[in-house]
Amino acid sequence: MIIVIKPNTPRDQIDAVIKEVEKLGYDPRPIFGTNQTIIAAIGDERTHHTLISLTAGFPQIEQVMPVQKRYKLVSHESRTQPTVIDVDGIKVGGGSFAMMAGPCSVESEEQLLTTARSVKAAGATILRGGAYKPRTSPYEFQGLGKEGLRLLQLAKKETGLKIITEVLSEFDVEHVAAAADILQIGARNTQNFRLLIECAKTGKPILLKRGLSERVEEWLLAAEYILSHGNPNVMLCERGIRTFETYTRNTLDLSAVAIAKKESHLPVIVDPSQGCGRADLVQVLCRGAVAMGADGLLIEVHPNPAEALSDGQQQVDFNGFNELVKSLQPYLEIAARKA
Ligand code: PEP
Ligand code: MN
């Protein structure tokens, strides 16, 4: 960190700051100017409350400027190679592109199995489907719960697709982890730190959605919770943020994909379905995601979107998904990503 001392501070007061910096475990390197002195303090800034203790206790300090990122394990500083997550044999990241598709909610055996067969035939390797649904209204369909997990298992057994499904609460972690290959942490829970820790402990791959109004730094710090609790298998997922725009449900923030790829070694997945809330835009947003460097997509597919129990307006049907996957191939080739 850089500590800027107020102009014309007497030498003994500068020395007092240097001593304090040393006491806090840093190596102080003062640069004495004619009027003003700055001190470069070398050491790990993330383990101390230095900033607060220095600015509060030393009025001769004008400014303390941290130079390190607050996230440590998720950043490129700690790992230069991209993280490649092994989802029970399916690789995600480092050039391996993951196509995850399926209904917003698991609704019935027929709905799930026909969708699983169809998305598999189109090229998906991971089946999505919510058994526990975070709905804005308590009167809306809340998901089939354990029955939904059973159906996901059934679909896995028949098709071999890996399963991603949401964990809504700490109370559900154990049984959801028993049925899922990837735990999805939803946008409404992304800063539910106790939940993040409990999910981390399962050791399962985790897809961490970006919160409804979450800054990229907060999103990366949420991922840091999981990594710092011993689970390195995190995929970040951009799913759109709240903005003033009304033509879309959310604004898919493709710049956040580029930033997350730049800041972190973790794979980044894009969910264009929640991202825009409109089936007619999903295909073109997938192309944008690939161009931004995304490592995979999470797409909502339903046999009959008009009759879906949740998110009908943004789910594509089987033909739509087929066409989407086909049309995406040239973009994947340009981006050198293997599906
Ligand atoms: C979903 O994937 O269906 C979902 C509820 O996502 P999000 O948490 O991004 O809203
Ligand atoms: Mn949904």
PDB file of N, CA and C and ligand atoms in Angstrom, residues 104 128 133 249 274 300 310-311 314, ligand 2:
ATOM      1  N   CYS A 104     -36.245 -24.272 -16.841  1.00  0.00           N
ATOM      2  CA  CYS A 104     -36.063 -23.428 -15.654  1.00  0.00           C
ATOM      3  C   CYS A 104     -36.382 -24.293 -14.432  1.00  0.00           C
ATOM      4  N   ARG A 128     -29.711 -28.758 -16.911  1.00  0.00           N
ATOM      5  CA  ARG A 128     -30.121 -27.865 -15.832  1.00  0.00           C
ATOM      6  C   ARG A 128     -31.594 -28.113 -15.507  1.00  0.00           C
ATOM      7  N   LYS A 133     -37.063 -23.570  -6.302  1.00  0.00           N
ATOM      8  CA  LYS A 133     -37.105 -22.347  -7.099  1.00  0.00           C
ATOM      9  C   LYS A 133     -37.241 -21.094  -6.234  1.00  0.00           C
ATOM     10  N   ARG A 249     -35.619  -8.167 -19.241  1.00  0.00           N
ATOM     11  CA  ARG A 249     -35.871  -8.419 -17.818  1.00  0.00           C
ATOM     12  C   ARG A 249     -34.682  -7.956 -16.969  1.00  0.00           C
ATOM     13  N   GLN A 274     -31.897 -15.857 -18.120  1.00  0.00           N
ATOM     14  CA  GLN A 274     -32.243 -14.873 -17.082  1.00  0.00           C
ATOM     15  C   GLN A 274     -31.698 -13.510 -17.517  1.00  0.00           C
ATOM     16  N   GLU A 300     -32.087 -21.954 -20.813  1.00  0.00           N
ATOM     17  CA  GLU A 300     -33.374 -22.565 -20.450  1.00  0.00           C
ATOM     18  C   GLU A 300     -34.102 -23.077 -21.687  1.00  0.00           C
ATOM     19  N   SER A 310     -42.561 -21.711 -14.796  1.00  0.00           N
ATOM     20  CA  SER A 310     -41.748 -20.539 -14.446  1.00  0.00           C
ATOM     21  C   SER A 310     -40.982 -20.091 -15.685  1.00  0.00           C
ATOM     22  N   ASP A 311     -40.764 -18.809 -15.792  1.00  0.00           N
ATOM     23  CA  ASP A 311     -39.914 -18.220 -16.837  1.00  0.00           C
ATOM     24  C   ASP A 311     -40.250 -18.643 -18.271  1.00  0.00           C
ATOM     25  N   GLN A 314     -38.849 -16.706 -21.476  1.00  0.00           N
ATOM     26  CA  GLN A 314     -37.425 -16.699 -21.849  1.00  0.00           C
ATOM     27  C   GLN A 314     -36.889 -18.077 -22.243  1.00  0.00           C
TER      28      GLN A 314
HETATM   29 MN    MN B   2     -35.332 -19.416 -14.622  1.00  0.00          MN
END
